[in-house]
PDB file of C-alpha atoms in Angstrom:
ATOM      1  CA  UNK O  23     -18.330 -88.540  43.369  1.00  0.00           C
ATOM      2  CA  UNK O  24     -17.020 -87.961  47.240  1.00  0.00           C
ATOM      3  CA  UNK O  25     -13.487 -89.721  45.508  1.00  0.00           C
ATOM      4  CA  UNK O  26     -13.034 -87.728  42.853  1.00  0.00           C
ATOM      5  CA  UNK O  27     -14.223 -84.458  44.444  1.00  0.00           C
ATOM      6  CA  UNK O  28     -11.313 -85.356  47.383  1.00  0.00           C
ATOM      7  CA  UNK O  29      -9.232 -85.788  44.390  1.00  0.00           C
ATOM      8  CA  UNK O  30      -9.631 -82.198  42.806  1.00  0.00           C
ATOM      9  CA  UNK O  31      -9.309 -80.463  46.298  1.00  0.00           C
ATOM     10  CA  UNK O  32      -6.255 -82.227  46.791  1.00  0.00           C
ATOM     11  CA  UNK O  33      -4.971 -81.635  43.964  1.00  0.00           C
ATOM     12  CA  UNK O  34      -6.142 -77.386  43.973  1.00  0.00           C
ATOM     13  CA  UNK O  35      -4.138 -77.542  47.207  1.00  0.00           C
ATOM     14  CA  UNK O  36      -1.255 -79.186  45.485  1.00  0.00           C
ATOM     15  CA  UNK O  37      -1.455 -76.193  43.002  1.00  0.00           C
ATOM     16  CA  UNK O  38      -1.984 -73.143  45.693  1.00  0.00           C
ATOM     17  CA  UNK O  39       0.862 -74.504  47.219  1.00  0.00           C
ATOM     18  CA  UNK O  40       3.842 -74.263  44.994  1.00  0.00           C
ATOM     19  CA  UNK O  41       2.061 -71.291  43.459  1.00  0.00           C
ATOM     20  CA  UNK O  42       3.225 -69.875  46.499  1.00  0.00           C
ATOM     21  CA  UNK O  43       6.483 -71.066  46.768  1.00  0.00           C
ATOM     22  CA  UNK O  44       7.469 -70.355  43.375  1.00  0.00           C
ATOM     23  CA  UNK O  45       6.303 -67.031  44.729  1.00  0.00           C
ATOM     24  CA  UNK O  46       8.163 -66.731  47.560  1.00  0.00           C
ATOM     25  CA  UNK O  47      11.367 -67.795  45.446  1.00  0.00           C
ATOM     26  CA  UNK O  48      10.728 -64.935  42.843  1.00  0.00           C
ATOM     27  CA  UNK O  49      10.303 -62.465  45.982  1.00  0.00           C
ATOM     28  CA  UNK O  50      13.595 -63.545  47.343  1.00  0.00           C
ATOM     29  CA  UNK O  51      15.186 -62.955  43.928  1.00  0.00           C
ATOM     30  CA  UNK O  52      13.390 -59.891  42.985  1.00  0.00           C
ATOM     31  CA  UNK O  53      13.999 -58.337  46.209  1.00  0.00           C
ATOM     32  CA  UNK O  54      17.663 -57.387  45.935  1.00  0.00           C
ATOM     33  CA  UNK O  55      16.896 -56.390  42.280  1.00  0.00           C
ATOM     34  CA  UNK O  56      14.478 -53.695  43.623  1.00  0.00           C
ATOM     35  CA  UNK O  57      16.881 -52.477  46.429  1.00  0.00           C
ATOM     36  CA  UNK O  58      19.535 -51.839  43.729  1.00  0.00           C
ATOM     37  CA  UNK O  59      17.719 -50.065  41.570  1.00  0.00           C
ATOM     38  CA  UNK O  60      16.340 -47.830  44.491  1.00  0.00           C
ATOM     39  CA  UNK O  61      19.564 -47.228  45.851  1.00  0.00           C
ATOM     40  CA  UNK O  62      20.748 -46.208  42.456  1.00  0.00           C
ATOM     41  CA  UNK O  63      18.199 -43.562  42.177  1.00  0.00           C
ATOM     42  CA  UNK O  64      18.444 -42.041  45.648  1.00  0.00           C
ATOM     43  CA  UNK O  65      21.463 -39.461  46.789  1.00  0.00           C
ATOM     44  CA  UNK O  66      24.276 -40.839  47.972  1.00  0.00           C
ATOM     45  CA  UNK O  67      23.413 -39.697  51.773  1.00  0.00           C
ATOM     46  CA  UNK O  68      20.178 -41.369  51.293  1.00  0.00           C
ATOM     47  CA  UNK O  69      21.177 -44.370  49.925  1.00  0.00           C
ATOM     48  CA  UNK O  70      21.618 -46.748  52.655  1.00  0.00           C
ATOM     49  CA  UNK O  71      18.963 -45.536  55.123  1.00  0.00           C
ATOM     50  CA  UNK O  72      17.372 -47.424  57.347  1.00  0.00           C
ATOM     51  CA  UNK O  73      15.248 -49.411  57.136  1.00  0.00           C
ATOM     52  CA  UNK O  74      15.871 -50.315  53.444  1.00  0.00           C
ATOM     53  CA  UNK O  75      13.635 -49.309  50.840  1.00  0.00           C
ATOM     54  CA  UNK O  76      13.301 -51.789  47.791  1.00  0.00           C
ATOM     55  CA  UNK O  77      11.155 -49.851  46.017  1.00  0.00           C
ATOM     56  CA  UNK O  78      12.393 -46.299  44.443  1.00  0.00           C
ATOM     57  CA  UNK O  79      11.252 -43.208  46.857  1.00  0.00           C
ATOM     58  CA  UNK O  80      12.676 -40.324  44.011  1.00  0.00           C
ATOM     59  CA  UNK O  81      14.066 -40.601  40.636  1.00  0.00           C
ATOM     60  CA  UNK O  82      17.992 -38.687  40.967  1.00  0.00           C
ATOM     61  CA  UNK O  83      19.672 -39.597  38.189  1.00  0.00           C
ATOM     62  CA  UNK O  84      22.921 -38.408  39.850  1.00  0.00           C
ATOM     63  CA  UNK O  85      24.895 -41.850  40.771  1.00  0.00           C
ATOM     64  CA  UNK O  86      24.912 -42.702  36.677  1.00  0.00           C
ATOM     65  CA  UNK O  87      26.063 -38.955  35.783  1.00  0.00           C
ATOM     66  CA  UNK O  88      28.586 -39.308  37.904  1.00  0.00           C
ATOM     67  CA  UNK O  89      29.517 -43.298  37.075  1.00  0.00           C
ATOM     68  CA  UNK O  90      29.820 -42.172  33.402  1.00  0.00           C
ATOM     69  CA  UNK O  91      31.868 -38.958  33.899  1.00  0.00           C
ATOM     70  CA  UNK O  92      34.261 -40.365  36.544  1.00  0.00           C
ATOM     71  CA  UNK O  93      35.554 -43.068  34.351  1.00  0.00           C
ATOM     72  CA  UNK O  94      34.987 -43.865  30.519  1.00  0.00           C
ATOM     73  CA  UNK O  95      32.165 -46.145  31.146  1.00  0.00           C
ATOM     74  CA  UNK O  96      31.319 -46.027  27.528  1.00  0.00           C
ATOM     75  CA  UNK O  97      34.246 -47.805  26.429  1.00  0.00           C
ATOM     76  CA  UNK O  98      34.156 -50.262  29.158  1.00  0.00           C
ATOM     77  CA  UNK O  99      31.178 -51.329  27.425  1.00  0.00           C
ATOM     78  CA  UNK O 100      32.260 -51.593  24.173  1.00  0.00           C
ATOM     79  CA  UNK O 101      34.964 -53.413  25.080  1.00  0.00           C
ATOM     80  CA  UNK O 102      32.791 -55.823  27.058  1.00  0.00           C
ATOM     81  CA  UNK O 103      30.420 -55.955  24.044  1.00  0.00           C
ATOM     82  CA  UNK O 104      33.551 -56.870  22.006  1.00  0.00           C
ATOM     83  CA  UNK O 105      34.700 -59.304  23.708  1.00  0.00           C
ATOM     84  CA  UNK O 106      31.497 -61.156  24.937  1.00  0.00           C
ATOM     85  CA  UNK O 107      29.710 -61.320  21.154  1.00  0.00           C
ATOM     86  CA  UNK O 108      33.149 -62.716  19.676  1.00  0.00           C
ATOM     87  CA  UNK O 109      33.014 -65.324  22.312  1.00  0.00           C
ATOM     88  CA  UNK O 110      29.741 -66.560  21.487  1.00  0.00           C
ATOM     89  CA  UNK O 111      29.821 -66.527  17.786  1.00  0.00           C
ATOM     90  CA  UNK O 112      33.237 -68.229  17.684  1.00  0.00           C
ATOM     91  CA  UNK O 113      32.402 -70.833  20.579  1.00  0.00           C
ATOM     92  CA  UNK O 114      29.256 -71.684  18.926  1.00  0.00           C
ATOM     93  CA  UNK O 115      30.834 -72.332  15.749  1.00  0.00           C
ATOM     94  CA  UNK O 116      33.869 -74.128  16.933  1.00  0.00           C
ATOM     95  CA  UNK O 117      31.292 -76.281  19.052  1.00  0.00           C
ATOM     96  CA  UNK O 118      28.687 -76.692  16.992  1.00  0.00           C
ATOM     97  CA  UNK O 119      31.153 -78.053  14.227  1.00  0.00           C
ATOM     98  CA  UNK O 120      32.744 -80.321  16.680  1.00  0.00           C
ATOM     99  CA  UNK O 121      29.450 -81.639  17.480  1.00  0.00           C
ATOM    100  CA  UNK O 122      28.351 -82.560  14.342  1.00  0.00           C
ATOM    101  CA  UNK O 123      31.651 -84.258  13.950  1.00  0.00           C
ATOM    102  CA  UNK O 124      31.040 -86.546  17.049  1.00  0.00           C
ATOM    103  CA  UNK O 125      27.180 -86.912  16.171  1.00  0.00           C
ATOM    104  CA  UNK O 126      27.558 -87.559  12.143  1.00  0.00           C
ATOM    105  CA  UNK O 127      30.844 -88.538  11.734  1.00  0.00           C
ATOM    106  CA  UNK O 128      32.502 -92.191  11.884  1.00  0.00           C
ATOM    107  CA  UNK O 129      36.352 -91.659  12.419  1.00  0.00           C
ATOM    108  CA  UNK O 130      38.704 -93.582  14.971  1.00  0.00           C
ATOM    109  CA  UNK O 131      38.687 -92.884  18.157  1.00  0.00           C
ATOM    110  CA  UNK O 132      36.055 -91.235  18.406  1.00  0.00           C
ATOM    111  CA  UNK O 133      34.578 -92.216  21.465  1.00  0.00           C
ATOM    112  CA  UNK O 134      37.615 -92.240  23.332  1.00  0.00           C
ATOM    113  CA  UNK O 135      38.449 -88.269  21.704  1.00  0.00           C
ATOM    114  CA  UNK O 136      34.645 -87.421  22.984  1.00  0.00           C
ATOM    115  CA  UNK O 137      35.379 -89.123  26.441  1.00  0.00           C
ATOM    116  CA  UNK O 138      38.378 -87.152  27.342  1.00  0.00           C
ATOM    117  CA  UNK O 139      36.640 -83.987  25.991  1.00  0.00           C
ATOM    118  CA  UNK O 140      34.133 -84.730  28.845  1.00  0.00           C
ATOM    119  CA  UNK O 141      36.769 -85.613  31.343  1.00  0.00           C
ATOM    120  CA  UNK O 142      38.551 -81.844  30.723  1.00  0.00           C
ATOM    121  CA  UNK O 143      34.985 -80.935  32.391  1.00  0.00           C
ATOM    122  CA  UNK O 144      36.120 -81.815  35.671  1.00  0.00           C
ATOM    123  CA  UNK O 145      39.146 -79.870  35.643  1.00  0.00           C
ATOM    124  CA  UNK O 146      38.769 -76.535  37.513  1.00  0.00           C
ATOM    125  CA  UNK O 147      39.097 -73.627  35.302  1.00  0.00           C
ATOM    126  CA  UNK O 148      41.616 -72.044  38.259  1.00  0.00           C
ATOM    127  CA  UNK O 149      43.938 -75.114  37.782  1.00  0.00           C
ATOM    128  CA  UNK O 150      44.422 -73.858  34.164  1.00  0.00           C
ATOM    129  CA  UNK O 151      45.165 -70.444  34.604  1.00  0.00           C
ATOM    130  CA  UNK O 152      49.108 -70.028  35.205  1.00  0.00           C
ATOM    131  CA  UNK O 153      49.623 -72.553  31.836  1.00  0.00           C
ATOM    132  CA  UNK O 154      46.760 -70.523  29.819  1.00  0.00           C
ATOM    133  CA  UNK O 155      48.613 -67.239  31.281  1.00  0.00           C
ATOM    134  CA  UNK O 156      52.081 -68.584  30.374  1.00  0.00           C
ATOM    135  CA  UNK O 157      51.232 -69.480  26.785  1.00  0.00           C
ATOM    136  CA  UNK O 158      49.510 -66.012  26.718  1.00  0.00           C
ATOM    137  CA  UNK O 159      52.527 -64.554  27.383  1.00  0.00           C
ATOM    138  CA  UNK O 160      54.799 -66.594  24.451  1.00  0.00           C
ATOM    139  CA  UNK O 161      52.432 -65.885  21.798  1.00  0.00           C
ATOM    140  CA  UNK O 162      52.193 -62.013  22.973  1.00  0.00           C
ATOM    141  CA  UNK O 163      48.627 -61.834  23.547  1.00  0.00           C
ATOM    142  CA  UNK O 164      48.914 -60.129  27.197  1.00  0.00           C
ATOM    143  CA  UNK O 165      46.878 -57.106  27.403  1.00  0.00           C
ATOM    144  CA  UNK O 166      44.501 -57.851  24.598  1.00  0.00           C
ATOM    145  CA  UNK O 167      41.156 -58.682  24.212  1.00  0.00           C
ATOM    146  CA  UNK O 168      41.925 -61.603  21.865  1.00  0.00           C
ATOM    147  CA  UNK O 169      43.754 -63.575  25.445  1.00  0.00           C
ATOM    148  CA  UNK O 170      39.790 -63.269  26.390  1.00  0.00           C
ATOM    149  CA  UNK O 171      38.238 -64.589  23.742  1.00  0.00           C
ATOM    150  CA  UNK O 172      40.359 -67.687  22.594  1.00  0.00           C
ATOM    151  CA  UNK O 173      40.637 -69.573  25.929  1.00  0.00           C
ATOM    152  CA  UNK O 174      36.225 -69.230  25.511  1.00  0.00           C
ATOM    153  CA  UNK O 175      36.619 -71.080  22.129  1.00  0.00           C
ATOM    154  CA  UNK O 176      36.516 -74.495  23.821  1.00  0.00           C
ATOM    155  CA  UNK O 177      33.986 -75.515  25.682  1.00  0.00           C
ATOM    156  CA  UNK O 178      33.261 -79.066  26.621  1.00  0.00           C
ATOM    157  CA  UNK O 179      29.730 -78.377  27.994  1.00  0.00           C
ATOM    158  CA  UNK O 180      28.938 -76.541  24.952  1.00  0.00           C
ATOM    159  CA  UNK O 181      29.821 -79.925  22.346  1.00  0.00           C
ATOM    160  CA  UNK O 182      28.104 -82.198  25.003  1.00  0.00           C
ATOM    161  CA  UNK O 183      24.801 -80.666  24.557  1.00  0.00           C
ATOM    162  CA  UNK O 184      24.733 -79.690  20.730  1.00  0.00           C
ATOM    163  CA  UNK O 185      25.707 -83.215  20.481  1.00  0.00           C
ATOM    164  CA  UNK O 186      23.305 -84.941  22.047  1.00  0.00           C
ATOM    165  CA  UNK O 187      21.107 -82.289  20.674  1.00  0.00           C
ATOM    166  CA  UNK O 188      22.095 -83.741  17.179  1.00  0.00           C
ATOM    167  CA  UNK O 189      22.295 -87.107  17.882  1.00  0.00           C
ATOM    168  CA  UNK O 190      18.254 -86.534  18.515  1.00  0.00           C
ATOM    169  CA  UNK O 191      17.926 -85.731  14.554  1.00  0.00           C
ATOM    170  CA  UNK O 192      17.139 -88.902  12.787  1.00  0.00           C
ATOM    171  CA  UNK O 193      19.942 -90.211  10.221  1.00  0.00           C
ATOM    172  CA  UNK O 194      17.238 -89.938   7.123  1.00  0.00           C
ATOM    173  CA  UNK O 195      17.237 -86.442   6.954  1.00  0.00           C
ATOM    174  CA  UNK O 196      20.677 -86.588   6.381  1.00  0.00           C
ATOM    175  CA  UNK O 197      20.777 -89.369   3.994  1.00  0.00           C
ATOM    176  CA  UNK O 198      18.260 -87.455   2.153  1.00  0.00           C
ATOM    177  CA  UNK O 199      20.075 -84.655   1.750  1.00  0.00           C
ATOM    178  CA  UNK O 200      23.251 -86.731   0.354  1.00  0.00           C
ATOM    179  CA  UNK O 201      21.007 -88.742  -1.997  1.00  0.00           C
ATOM    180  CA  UNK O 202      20.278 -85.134  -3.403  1.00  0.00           C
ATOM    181  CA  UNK O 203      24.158 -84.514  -3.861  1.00  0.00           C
ATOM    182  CA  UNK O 204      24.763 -82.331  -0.652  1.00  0.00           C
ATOM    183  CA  UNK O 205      28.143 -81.817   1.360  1.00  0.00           C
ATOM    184  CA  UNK O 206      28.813 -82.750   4.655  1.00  0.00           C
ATOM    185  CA  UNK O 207      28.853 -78.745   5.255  1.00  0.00           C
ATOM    186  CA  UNK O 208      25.905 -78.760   3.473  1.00  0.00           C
ATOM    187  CA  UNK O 209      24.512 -80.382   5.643  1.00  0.00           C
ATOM    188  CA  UNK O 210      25.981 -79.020   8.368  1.00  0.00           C
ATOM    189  CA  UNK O 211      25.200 -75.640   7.570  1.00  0.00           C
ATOM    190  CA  UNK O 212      21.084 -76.466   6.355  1.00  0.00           C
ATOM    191  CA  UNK O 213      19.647 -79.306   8.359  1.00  0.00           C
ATOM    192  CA  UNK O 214      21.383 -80.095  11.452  1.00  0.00           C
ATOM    193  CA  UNK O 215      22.245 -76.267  12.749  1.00  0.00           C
ATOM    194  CA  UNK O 216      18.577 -74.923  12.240  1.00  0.00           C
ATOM    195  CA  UNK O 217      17.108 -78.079  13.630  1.00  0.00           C
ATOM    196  CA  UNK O 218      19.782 -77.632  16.714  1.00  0.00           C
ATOM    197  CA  UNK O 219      18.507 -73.689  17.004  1.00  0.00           C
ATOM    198  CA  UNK O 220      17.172 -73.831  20.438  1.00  0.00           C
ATOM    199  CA  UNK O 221      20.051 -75.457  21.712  1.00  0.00           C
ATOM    200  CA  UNK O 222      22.156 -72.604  19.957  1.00  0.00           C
ATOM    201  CA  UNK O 223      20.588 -70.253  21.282  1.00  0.00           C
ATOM    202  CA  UNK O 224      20.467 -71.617  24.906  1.00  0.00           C
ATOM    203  CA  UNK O 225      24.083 -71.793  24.737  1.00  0.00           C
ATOM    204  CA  UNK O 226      25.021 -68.493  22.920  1.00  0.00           C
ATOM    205  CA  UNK O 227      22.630 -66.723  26.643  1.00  0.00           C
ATOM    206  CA  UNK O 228      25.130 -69.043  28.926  1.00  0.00           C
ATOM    207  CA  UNK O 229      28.248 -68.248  26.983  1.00  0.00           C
ATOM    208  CA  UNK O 230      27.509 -64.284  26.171  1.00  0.00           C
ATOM    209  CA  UNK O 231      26.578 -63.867  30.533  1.00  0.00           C
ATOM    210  CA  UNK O 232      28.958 -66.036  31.917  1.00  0.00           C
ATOM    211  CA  UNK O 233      32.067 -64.046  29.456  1.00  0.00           C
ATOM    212  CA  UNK O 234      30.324 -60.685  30.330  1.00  0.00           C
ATOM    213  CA  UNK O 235      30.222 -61.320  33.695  1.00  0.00           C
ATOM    214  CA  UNK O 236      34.046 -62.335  33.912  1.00  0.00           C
ATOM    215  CA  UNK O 237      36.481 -60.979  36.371  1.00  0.00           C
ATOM    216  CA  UNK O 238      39.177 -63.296  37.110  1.00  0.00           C
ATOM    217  CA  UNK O 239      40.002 -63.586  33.189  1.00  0.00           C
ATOM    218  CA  UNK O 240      40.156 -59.720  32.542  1.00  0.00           C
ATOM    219  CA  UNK O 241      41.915 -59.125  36.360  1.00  0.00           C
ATOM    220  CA  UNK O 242      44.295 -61.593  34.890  1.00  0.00           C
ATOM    221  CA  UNK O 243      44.977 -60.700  31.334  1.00  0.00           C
ATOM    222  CA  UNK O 244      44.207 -57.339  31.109  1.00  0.00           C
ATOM    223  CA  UNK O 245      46.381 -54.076  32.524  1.00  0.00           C
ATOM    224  CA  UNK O 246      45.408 -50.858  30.657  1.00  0.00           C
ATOM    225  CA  UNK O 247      42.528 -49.328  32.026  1.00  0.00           C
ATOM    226  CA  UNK O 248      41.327 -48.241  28.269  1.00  0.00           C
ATOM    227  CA  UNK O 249      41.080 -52.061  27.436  1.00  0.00           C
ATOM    228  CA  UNK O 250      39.617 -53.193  30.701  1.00  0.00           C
ATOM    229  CA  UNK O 251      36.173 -54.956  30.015  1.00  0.00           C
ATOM    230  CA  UNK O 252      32.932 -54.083  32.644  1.00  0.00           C
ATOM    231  CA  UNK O 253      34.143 -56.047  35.693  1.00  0.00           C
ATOM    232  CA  UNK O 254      37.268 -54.155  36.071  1.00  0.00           C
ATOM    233  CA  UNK O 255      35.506 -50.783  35.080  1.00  0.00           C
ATOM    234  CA  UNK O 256      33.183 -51.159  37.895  1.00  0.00           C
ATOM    235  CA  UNK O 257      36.459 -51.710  40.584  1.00  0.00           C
ATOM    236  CA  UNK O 258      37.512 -48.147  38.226  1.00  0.00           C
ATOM    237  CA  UNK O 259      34.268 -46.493  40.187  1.00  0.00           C
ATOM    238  CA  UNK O 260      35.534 -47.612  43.744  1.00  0.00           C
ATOM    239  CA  UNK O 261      38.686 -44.726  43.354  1.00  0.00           C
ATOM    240  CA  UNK O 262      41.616 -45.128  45.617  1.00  0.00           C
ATOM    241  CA  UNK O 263      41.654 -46.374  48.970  1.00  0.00           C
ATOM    242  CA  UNK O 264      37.547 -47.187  48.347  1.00  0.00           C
ATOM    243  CA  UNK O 265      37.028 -43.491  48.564  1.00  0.00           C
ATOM    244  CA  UNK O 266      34.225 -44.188  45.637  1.00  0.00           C
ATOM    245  CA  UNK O 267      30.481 -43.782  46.154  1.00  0.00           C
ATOM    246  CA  UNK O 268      28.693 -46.839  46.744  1.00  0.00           C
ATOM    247  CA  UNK O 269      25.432 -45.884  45.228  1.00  0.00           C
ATOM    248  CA  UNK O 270      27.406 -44.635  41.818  1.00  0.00           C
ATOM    249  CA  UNK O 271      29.200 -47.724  42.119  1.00  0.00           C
ATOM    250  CA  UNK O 272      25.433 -49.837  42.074  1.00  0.00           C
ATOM    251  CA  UNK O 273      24.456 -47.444  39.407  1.00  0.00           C
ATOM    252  CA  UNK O 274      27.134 -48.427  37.293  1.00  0.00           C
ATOM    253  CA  UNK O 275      26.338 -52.147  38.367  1.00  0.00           C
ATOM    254  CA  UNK O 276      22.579 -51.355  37.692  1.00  0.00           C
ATOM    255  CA  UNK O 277      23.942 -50.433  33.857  1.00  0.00           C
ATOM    256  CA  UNK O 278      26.431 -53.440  33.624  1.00  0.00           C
ATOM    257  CA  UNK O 279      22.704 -55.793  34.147  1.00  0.00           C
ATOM    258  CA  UNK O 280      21.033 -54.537  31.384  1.00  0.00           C
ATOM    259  CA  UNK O 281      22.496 -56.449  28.186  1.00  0.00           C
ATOM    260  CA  UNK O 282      22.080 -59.414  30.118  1.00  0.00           C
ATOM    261  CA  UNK O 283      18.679 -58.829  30.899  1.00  0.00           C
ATOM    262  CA  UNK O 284      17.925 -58.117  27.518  1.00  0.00           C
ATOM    263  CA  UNK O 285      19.619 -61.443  26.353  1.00  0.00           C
ATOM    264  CA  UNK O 286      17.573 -63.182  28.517  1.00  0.00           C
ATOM    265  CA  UNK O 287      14.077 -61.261  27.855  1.00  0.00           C
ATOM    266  CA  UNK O 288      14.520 -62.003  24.086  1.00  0.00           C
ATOM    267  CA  UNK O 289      15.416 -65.475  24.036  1.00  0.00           C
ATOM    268  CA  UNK O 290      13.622 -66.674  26.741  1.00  0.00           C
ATOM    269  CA  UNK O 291      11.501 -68.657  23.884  1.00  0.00           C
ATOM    270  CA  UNK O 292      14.290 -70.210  22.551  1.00  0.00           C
ATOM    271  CA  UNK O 293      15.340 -71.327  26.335  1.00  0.00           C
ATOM    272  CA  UNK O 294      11.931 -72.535  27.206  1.00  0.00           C
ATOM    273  CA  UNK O 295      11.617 -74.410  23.827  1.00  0.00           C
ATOM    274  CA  UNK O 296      14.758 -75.870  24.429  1.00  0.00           C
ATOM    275  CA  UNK O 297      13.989 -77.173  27.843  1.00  0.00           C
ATOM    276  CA  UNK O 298      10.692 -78.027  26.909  1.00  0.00           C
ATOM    277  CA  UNK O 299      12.536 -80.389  23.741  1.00  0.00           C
ATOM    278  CA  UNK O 300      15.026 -81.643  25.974  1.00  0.00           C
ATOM    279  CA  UNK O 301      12.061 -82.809  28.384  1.00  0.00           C
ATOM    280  CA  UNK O 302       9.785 -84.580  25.282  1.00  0.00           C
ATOM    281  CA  UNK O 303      13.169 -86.302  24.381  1.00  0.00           C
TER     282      UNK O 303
END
């Protein structure tokens, strides 16, 4: 009884403590979350008192008035929104399709194909940027949205996982669905993509964040200020010389979190089931 009692108190203990580093962690995340919003909402002379406040001490909706009538945050958006949701859907069905190819498929070379699509993953995306900008500039895509959305296409991380993702599905389900007369994009397009869902969805969060949050592509590509996606629109708020406000400029950040938020928020099942797959596997 004395063992197994030492047992369960060691193992409460176990428990209290990383329920309090886990809490510590989310403090030290939240934090800077709370002074943002805070700041947001105070007057720009009050903004940055001291000591900091991370908690709101009024509601002045001023900074995000202002953010939206100094420069044409509304389009900044859409044109984020554009570009972001267009990278997702086509990188997920570009790798998704190449996946199935290198899960389901028997062709030559297809080991060595897969291998070097891994080995592209080591390649810094900054080494790739005055090629991608010079064959940008033959095919006269500078200064669009589509020189933003067609480099996120590819993405070797992205085939990786829905392959291996695939590779998880037993063969009979296929061979079922041929012995009933289906396609290969029948299959495709009925078994293998719903079963791969969570993985889907995990990547469409990663891909629609990571192209929303882009600078250096749009600070590259992109020169007229009524095409310029949310990163640059936020450098819009800093005016000339840095004369801007800094709490309308974290307003206008404060707006630019939201969609991913939101992302997050509502597919946070679909990540945690496909963790919580990827872990059983």
């Amino acid at each position: 009884m004395d063992t197994n009692r030492t047992a369960l108190v060691r193992k409460g203990v176990r428990k209290t403590v990383v329920a309090l580093l886990l809490a510590i962690f989310c403090l030290f995340m939240v934090l800077p979350m709370g002074w943002m919003v805070s700041t947001s909402l105070r007057e720009p002379l009050k903004a940055f008192q001291l000591p900091p406040s991370f908690f709101p001490t009024e509601f002045n909706l001023t900074n995000y008035r202002q953010a939206f009538e100094k420069v044409d945050f509304f389009a900044f958006i859409k044109n984020s929104l554009i570009v972001s949701l267009s990278a997702t859907l086509f990188q997920l069905a570009v790798s998704s399709m190449a996946a199935f190819a290198f899960s389901r498929i028997e062709f030559p070379g297809r080991k060595v194909l897969f291998i070097l699509f891994l080995a592209s993953m080591m390649v810094p995306g900054q080494v790739l940027s005055i090629p991608r900008f010079i064959v940008m500039s033959k095919v006269g895509l500078i200064n669009s949205h589509l020189a933003l959305i067609l480099p996120a296409l590819f993405s070797a991380m992205a085939i990786f996982l829905l392959r291996q993702s695939m590779l998880a599905i037993p063969r009979s389900y296929d061979e079922a669905a041929y012995m009933d007369g289906a396609t290969k994009l029948q299959c495709y397009m009925k078994i293998v993509v719903p079963m791969t869902k969570p993985t889907m969805m995990v990547m469409a969060m990663q891909t629609f964040v990571a192209t929303w949050n882009d600078f250096y592509g749009a600070l590259i590509y992109i020169n007229d200020v009524k095409k310029m996606t949310l990163p640059l629109g936020l450098v819009q708020l800093n005016g000339v010389m840095g004369t801007g406000s800094k709490a309308m400029i974290i307003a206008g950040v404060v707006v630019s979190l939201i969609p991913s938020l939101l992302m997050y928020c509502f597919g946070q099942r679909y990540l945690i089931e496909g963790i919580s797959i990827g872990g059983l596997k």
